[in-house]
PDB file of C-alpha atoms and ligand atoms in Angstrom:
ATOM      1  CA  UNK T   1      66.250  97.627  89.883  1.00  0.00           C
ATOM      2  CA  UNK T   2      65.334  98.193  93.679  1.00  0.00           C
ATOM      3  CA  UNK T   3      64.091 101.395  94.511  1.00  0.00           C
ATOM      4  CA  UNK T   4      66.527 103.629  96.705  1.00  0.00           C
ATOM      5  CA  UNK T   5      64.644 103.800  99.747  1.00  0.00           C
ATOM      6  CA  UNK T   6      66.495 105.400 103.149  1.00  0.00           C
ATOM      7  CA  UNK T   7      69.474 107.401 103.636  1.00  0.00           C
ATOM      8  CA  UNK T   8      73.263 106.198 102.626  1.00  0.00           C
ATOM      9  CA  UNK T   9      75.479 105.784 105.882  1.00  0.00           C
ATOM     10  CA  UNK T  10      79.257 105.538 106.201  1.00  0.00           C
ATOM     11  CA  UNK T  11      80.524 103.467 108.900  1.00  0.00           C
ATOM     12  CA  UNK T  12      84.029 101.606 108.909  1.00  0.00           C
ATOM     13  CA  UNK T  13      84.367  98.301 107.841  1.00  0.00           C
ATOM     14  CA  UNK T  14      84.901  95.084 110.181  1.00  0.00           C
ATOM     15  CA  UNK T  15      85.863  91.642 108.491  1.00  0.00           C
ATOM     16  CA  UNK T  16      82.575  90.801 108.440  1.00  0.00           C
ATOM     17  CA  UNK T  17      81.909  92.887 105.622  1.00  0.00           C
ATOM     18  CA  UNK T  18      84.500  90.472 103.839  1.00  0.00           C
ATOM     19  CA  UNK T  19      82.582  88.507 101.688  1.00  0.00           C
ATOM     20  CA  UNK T  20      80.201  91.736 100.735  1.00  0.00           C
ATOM     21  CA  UNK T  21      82.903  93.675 100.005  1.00  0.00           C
ATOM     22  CA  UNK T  22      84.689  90.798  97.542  1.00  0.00           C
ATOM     23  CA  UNK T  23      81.245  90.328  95.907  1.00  0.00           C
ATOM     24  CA  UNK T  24      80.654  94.395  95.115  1.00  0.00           C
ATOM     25  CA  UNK T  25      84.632  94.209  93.757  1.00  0.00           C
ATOM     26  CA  UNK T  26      83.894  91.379  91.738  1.00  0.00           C
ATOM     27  CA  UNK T  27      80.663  93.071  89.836  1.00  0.00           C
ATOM     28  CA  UNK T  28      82.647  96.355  89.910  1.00  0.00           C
ATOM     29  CA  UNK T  29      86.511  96.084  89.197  1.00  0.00           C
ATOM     30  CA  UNK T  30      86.608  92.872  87.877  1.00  0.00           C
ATOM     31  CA  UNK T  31      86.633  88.821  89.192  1.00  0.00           C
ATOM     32  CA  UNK T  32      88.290  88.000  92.003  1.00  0.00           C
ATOM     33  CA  UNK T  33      90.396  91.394  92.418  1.00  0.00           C
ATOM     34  CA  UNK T  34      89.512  91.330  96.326  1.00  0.00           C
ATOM     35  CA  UNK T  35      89.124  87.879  97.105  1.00  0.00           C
ATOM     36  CA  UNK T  36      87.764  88.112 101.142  1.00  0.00           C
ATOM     37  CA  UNK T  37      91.171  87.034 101.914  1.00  0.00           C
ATOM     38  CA  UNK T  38      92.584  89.972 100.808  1.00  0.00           C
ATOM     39  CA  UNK T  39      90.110  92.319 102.009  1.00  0.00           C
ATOM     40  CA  UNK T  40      90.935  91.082 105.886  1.00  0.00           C
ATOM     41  CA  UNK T  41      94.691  91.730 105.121  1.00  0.00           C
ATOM     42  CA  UNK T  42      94.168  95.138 104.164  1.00  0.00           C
ATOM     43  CA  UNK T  43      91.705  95.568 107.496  1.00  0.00           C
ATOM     44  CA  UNK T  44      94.611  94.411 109.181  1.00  0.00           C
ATOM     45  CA  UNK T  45      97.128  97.303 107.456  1.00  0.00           C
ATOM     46  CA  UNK T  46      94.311  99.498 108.214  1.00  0.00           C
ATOM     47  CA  UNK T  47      93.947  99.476 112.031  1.00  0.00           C
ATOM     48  CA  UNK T  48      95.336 102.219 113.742  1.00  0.00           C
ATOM     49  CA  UNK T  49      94.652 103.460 117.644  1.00  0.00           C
ATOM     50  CA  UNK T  50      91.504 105.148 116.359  1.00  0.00           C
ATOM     51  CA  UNK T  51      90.043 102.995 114.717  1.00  0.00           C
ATOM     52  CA  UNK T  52      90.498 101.015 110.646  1.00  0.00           C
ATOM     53  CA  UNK T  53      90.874 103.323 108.303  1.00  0.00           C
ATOM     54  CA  UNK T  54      88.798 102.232 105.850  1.00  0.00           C
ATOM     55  CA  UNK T  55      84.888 102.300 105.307  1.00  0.00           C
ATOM     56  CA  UNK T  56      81.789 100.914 103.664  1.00  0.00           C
ATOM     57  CA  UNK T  57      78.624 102.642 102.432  1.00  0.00           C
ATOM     58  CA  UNK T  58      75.580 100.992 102.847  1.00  0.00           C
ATOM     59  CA  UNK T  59      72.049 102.173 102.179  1.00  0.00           C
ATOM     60  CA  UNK T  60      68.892  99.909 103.816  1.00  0.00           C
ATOM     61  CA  UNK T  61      71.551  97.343 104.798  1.00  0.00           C
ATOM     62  CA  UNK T  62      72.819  96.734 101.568  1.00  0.00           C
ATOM     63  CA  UNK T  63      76.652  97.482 100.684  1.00  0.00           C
ATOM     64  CA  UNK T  64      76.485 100.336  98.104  1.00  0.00           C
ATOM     65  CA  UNK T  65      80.532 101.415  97.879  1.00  0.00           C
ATOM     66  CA  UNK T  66      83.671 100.502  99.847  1.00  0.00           C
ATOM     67  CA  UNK T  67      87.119 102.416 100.251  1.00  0.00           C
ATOM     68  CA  UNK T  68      90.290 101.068 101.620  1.00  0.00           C
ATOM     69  CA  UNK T  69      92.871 103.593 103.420  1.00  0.00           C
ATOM     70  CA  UNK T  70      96.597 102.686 104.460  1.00  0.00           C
ATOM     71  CA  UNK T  71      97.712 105.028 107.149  1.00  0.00           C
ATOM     72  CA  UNK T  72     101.434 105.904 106.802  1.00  0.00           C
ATOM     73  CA  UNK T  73     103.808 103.429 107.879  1.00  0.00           C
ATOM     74  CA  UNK T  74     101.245 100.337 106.401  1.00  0.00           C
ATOM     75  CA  UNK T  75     102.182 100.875 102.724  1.00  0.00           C
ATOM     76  CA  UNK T  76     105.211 101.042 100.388  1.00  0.00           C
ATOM     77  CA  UNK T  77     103.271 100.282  97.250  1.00  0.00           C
ATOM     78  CA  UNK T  78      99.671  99.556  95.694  1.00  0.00           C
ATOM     79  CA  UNK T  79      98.438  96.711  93.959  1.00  0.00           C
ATOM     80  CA  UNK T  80     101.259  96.919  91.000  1.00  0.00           C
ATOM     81  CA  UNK T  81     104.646  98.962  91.391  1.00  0.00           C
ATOM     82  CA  UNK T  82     105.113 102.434  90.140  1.00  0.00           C
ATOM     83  CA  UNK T  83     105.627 105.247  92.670  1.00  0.00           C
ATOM     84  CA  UNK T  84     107.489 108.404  92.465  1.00  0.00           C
ATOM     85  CA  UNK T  85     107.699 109.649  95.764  1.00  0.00           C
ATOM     86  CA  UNK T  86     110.560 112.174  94.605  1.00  0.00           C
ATOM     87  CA  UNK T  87     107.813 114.076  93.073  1.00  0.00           C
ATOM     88  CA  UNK T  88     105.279 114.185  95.977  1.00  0.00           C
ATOM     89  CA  UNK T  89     105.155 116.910  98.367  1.00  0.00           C
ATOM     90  CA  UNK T  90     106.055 115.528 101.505  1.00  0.00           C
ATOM     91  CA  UNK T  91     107.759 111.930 102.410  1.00  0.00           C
ATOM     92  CA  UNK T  92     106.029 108.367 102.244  1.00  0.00           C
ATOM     93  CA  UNK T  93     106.735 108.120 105.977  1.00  0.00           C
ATOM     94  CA  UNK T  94     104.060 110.576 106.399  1.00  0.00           C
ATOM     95  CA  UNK T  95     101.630 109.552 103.333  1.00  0.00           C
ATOM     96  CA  UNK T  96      98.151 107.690 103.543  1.00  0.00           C
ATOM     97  CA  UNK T  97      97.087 105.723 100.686  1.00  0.00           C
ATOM     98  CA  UNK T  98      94.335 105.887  98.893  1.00  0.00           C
ATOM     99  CA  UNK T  99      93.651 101.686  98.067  1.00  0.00           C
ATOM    100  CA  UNK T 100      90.670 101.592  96.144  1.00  0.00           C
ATOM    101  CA  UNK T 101      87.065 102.753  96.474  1.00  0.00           C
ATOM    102  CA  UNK T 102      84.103 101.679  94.497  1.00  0.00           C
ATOM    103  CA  UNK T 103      80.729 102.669  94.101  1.00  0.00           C
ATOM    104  CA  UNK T 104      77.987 100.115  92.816  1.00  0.00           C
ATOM    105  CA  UNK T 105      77.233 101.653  88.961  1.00  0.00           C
ATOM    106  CA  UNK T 106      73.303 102.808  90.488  1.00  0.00           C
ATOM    107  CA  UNK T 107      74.741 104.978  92.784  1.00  0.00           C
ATOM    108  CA  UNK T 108      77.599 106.658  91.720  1.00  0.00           C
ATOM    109  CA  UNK T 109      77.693 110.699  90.588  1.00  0.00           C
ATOM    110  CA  UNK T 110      75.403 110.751  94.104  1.00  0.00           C
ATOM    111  CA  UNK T 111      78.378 111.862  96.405  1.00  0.00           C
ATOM    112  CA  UNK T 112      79.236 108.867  98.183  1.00  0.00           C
ATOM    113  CA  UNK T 113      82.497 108.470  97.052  1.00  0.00           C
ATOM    114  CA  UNK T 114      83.069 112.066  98.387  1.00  0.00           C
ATOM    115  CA  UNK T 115      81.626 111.304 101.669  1.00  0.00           C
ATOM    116  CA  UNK T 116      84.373 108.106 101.747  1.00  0.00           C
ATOM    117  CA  UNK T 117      87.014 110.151 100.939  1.00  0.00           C
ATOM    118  CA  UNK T 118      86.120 113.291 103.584  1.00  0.00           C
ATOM    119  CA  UNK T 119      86.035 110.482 106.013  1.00  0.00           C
ATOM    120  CA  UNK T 120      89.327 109.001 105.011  1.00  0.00           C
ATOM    121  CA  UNK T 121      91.000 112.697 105.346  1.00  0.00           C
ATOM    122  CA  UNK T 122      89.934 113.703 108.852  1.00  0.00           C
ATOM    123  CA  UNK T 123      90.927 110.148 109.989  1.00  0.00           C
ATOM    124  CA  UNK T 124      94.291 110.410 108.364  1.00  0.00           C
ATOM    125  CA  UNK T 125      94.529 113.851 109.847  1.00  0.00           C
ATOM    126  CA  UNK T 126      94.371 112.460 112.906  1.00  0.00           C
ATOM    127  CA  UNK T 127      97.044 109.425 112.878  1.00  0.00           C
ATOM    128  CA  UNK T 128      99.355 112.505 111.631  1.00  0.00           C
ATOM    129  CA  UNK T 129      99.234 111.951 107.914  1.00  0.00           C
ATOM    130  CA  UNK T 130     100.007 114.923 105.705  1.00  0.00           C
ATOM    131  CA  UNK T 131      99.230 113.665 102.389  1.00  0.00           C
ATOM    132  CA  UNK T 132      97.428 111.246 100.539  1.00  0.00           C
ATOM    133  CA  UNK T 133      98.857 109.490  97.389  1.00  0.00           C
ATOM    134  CA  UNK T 134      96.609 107.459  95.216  1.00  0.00           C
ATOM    135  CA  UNK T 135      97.015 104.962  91.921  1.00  0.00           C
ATOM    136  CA  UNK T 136      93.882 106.179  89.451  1.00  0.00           C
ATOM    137  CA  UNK T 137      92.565 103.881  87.015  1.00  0.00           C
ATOM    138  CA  UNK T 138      92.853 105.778  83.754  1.00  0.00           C
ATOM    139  CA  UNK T 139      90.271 103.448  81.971  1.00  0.00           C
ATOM    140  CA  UNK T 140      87.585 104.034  84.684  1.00  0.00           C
ATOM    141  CA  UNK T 141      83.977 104.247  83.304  1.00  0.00           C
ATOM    142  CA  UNK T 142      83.442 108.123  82.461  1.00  0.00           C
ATOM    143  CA  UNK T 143      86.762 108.604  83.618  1.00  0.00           C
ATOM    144  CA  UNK T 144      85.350 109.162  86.797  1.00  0.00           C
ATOM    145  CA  UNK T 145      88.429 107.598  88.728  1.00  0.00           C
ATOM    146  CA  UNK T 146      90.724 110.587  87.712  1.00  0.00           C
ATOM    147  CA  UNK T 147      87.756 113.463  87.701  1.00  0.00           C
ATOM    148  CA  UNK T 148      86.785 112.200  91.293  1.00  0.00           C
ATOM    149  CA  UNK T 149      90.709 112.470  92.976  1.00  0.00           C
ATOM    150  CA  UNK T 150      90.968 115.914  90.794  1.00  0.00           C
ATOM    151  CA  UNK T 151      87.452 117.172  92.459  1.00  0.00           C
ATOM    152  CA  UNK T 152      88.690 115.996  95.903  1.00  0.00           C
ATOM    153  CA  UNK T 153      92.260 117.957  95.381  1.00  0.00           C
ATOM    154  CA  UNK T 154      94.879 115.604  94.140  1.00  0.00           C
ATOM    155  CA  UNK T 155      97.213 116.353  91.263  1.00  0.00           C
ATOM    156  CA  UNK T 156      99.009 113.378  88.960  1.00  0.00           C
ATOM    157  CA  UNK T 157     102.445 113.604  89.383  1.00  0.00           C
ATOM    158  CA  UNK T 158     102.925 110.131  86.721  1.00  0.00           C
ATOM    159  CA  UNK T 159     101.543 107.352  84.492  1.00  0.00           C
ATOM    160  CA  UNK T 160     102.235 103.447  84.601  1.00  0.00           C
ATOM    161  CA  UNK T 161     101.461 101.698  82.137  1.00  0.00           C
ATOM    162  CA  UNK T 162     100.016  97.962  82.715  1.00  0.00           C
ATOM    163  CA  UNK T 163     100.413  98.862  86.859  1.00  0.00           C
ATOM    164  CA  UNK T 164      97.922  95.646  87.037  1.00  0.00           C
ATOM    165  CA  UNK T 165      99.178  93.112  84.394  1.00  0.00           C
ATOM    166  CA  UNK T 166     100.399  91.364  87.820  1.00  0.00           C
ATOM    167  CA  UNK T 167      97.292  91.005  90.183  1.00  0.00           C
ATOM    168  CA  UNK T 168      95.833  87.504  89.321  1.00  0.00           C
ATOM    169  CA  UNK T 169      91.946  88.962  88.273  1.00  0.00           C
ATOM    170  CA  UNK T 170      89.954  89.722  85.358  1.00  0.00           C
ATOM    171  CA  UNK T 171      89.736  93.243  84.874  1.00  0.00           C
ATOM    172  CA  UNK T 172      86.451  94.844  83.813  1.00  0.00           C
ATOM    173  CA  UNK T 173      87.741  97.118  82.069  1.00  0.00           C
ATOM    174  CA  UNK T 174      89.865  96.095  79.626  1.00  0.00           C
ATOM    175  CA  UNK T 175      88.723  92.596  80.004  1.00  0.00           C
ATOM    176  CA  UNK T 176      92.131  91.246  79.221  1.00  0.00           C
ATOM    177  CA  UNK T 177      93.697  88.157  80.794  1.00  0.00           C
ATOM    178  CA  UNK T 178      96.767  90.378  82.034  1.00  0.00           C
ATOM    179  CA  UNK T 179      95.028  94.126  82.853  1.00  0.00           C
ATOM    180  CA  UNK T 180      96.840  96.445  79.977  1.00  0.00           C
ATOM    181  CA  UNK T 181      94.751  99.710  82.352  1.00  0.00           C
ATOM    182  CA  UNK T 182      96.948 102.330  83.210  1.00  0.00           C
ATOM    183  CA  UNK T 183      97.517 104.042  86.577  1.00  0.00           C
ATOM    184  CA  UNK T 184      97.630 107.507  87.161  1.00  0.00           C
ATOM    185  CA  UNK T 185      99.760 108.123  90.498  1.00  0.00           C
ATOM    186  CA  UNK T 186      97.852 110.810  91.914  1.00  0.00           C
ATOM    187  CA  UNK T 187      98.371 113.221  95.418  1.00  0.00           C
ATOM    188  CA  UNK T 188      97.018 115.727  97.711  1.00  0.00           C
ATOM    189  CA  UNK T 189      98.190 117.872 100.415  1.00  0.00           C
ATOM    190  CA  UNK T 190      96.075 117.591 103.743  1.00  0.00           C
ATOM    191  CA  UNK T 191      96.161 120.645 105.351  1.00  0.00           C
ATOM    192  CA  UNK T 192      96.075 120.692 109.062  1.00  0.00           C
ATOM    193  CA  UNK T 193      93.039 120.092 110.653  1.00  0.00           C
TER     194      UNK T 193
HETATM  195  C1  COA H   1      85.246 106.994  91.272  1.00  0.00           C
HETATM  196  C2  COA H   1      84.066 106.707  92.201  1.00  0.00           C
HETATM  197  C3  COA H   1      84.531 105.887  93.403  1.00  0.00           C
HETATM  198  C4  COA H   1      83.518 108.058  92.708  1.00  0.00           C
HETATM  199  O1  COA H   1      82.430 107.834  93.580  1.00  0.00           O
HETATM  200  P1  COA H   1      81.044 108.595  93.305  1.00  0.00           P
HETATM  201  O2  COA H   1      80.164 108.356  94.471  1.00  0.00           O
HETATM  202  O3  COA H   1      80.538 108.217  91.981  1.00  0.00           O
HETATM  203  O4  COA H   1      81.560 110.110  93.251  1.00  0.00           O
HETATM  204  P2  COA H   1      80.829 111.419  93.793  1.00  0.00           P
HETATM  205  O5  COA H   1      79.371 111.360  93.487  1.00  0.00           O
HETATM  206  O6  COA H   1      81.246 111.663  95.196  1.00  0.00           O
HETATM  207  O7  COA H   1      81.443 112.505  92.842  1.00  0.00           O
HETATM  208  C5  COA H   1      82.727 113.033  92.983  1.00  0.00           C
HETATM  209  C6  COA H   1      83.297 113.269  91.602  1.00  0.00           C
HETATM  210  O8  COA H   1      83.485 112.029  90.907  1.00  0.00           O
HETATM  211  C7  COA H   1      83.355 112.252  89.499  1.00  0.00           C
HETATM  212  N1  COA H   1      82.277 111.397  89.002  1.00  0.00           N
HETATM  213  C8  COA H   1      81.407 110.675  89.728  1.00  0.00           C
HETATM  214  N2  COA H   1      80.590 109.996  88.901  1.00  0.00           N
HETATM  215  C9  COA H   1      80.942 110.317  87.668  1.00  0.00           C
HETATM  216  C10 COA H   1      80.481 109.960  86.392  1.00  0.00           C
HETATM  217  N3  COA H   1      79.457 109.124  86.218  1.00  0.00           N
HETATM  218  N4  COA H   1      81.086 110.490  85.317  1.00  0.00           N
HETATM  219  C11 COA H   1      82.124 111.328  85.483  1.00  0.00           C
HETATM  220  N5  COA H   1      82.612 111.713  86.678  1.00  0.00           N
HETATM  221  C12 COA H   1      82.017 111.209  87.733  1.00  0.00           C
HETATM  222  C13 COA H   1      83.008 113.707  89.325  1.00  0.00           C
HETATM  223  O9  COA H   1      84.187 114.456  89.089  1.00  0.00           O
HETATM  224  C14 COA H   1      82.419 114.068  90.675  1.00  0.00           C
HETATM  225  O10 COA H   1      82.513 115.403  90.968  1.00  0.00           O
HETATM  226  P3  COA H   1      81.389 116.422  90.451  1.00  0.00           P
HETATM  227  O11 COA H   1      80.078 115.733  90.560  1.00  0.00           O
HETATM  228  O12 COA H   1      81.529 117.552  91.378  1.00  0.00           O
HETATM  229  O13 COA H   1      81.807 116.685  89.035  1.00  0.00           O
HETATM  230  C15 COA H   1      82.920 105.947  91.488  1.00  0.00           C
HETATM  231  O14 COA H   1      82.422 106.774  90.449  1.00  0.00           O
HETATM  232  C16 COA H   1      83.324 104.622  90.913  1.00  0.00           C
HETATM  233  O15 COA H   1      83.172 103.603  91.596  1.00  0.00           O
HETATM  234  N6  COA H   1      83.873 104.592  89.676  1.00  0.00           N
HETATM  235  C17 COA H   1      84.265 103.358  89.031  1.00  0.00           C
HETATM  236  C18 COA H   1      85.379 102.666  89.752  1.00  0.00           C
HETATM  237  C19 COA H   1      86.614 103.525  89.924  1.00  0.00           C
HETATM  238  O16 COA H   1      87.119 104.079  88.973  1.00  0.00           O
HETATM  239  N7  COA H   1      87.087 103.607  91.178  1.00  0.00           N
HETATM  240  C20 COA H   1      88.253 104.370  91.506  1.00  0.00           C
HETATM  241  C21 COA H   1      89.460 103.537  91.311  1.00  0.00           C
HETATM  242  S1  COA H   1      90.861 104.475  91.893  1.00  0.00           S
END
């Protein structure tokens, strides 16, 4: 394993992060479940007047995490269906998404996935989003998927079952040809800025 030399920086991410950003999802989440394709369709949904809401982490110019961020208005549902906006605190017209982020397996527990997120809030704040509502993957190694939203300040509101048995990928988690993972649907206020 490389040593971990200078600092970790945040920055947002352009398509040409595209093929990095497949290639971390592929070693972390499982083959093929952000195929660059798909990562420069969500960059699209991302853009907003202030800039794309959603980031990369990189430490001596290599990608070390990723997060994706739908402001509202971009989104209606995640990767699978299951959403209960009845039981959020405010409507979808004004909720961000929380798409994914990862963290390569060296680095995580180091506060980079906080630093993505803190990011993500002030830059929803400011295209007038008022919550945040996020899909948690229940079978996450440690369970750090659910114990990092909870740190941050969401609360689950519901569970689906199999919310990935439909996205075309092998999941590394439960390693099964149609994911059997669970989601958590997960949300947090943001309080004015
Ligand atoms: C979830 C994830 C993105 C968090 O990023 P991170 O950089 O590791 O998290 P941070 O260091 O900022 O820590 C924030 C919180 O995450 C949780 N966490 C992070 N690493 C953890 C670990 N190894 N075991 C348990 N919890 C962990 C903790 O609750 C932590 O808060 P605390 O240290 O105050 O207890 C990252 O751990 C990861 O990629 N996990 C696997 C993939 C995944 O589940 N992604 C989320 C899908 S929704």
């Amino acid at each position: 394993m490389t040593a971990r030399k200078g600092p970790v920086t945040i920055r947002e991410m352009t398509l040409e992060d595209a093929p990095a950003v497949s290639a971390l999802a592929d070693r972390l989440v499982g083959q093929d479940y952000y195929p660059p394709g798909l990562v420069r369709r969500y960059l699209e949904r991302a853009r907003t007047a202030i800039g794309t809401l959603s980031y990369v982490a990189e430490r001596d110019g290599q990608l070390v995490g990723f997060r994706f961020v739908l402001p509202p208005g971009r989104w209606d549902e995640g990767r699978g269906s299951g959403l209960t906006p009845e039981r959020w605190p405010g409507p979808l017209s004004e909720a961000g998404y929380f798409q994914s982020c990862f963290v390569d397996h060296a680095e995580m527990g180091r506060g980079i996935g906080r630093r993505l997120a803190e990011r993500a809030f002030a830059d929803l704040r400011r295209v007038g989003a008022t919550l945040v509502v996020a899909h948690s993957w229940k079978e996450s190694p440690h369970d750090s998927s659910r114990r990092y939203l909870k740190r941050l300040g969401f609360a689950a509101v519901a569970e689906h079952p199999r919310y990935w048995a439909e996205v075309d990928y092998l999941c590394g988690g439960c390693k099964q040809p149609d994911c059997v993972c669970t989601a958590i649907e997960m949300v947090k206020v943001l309080p004015p800025a």
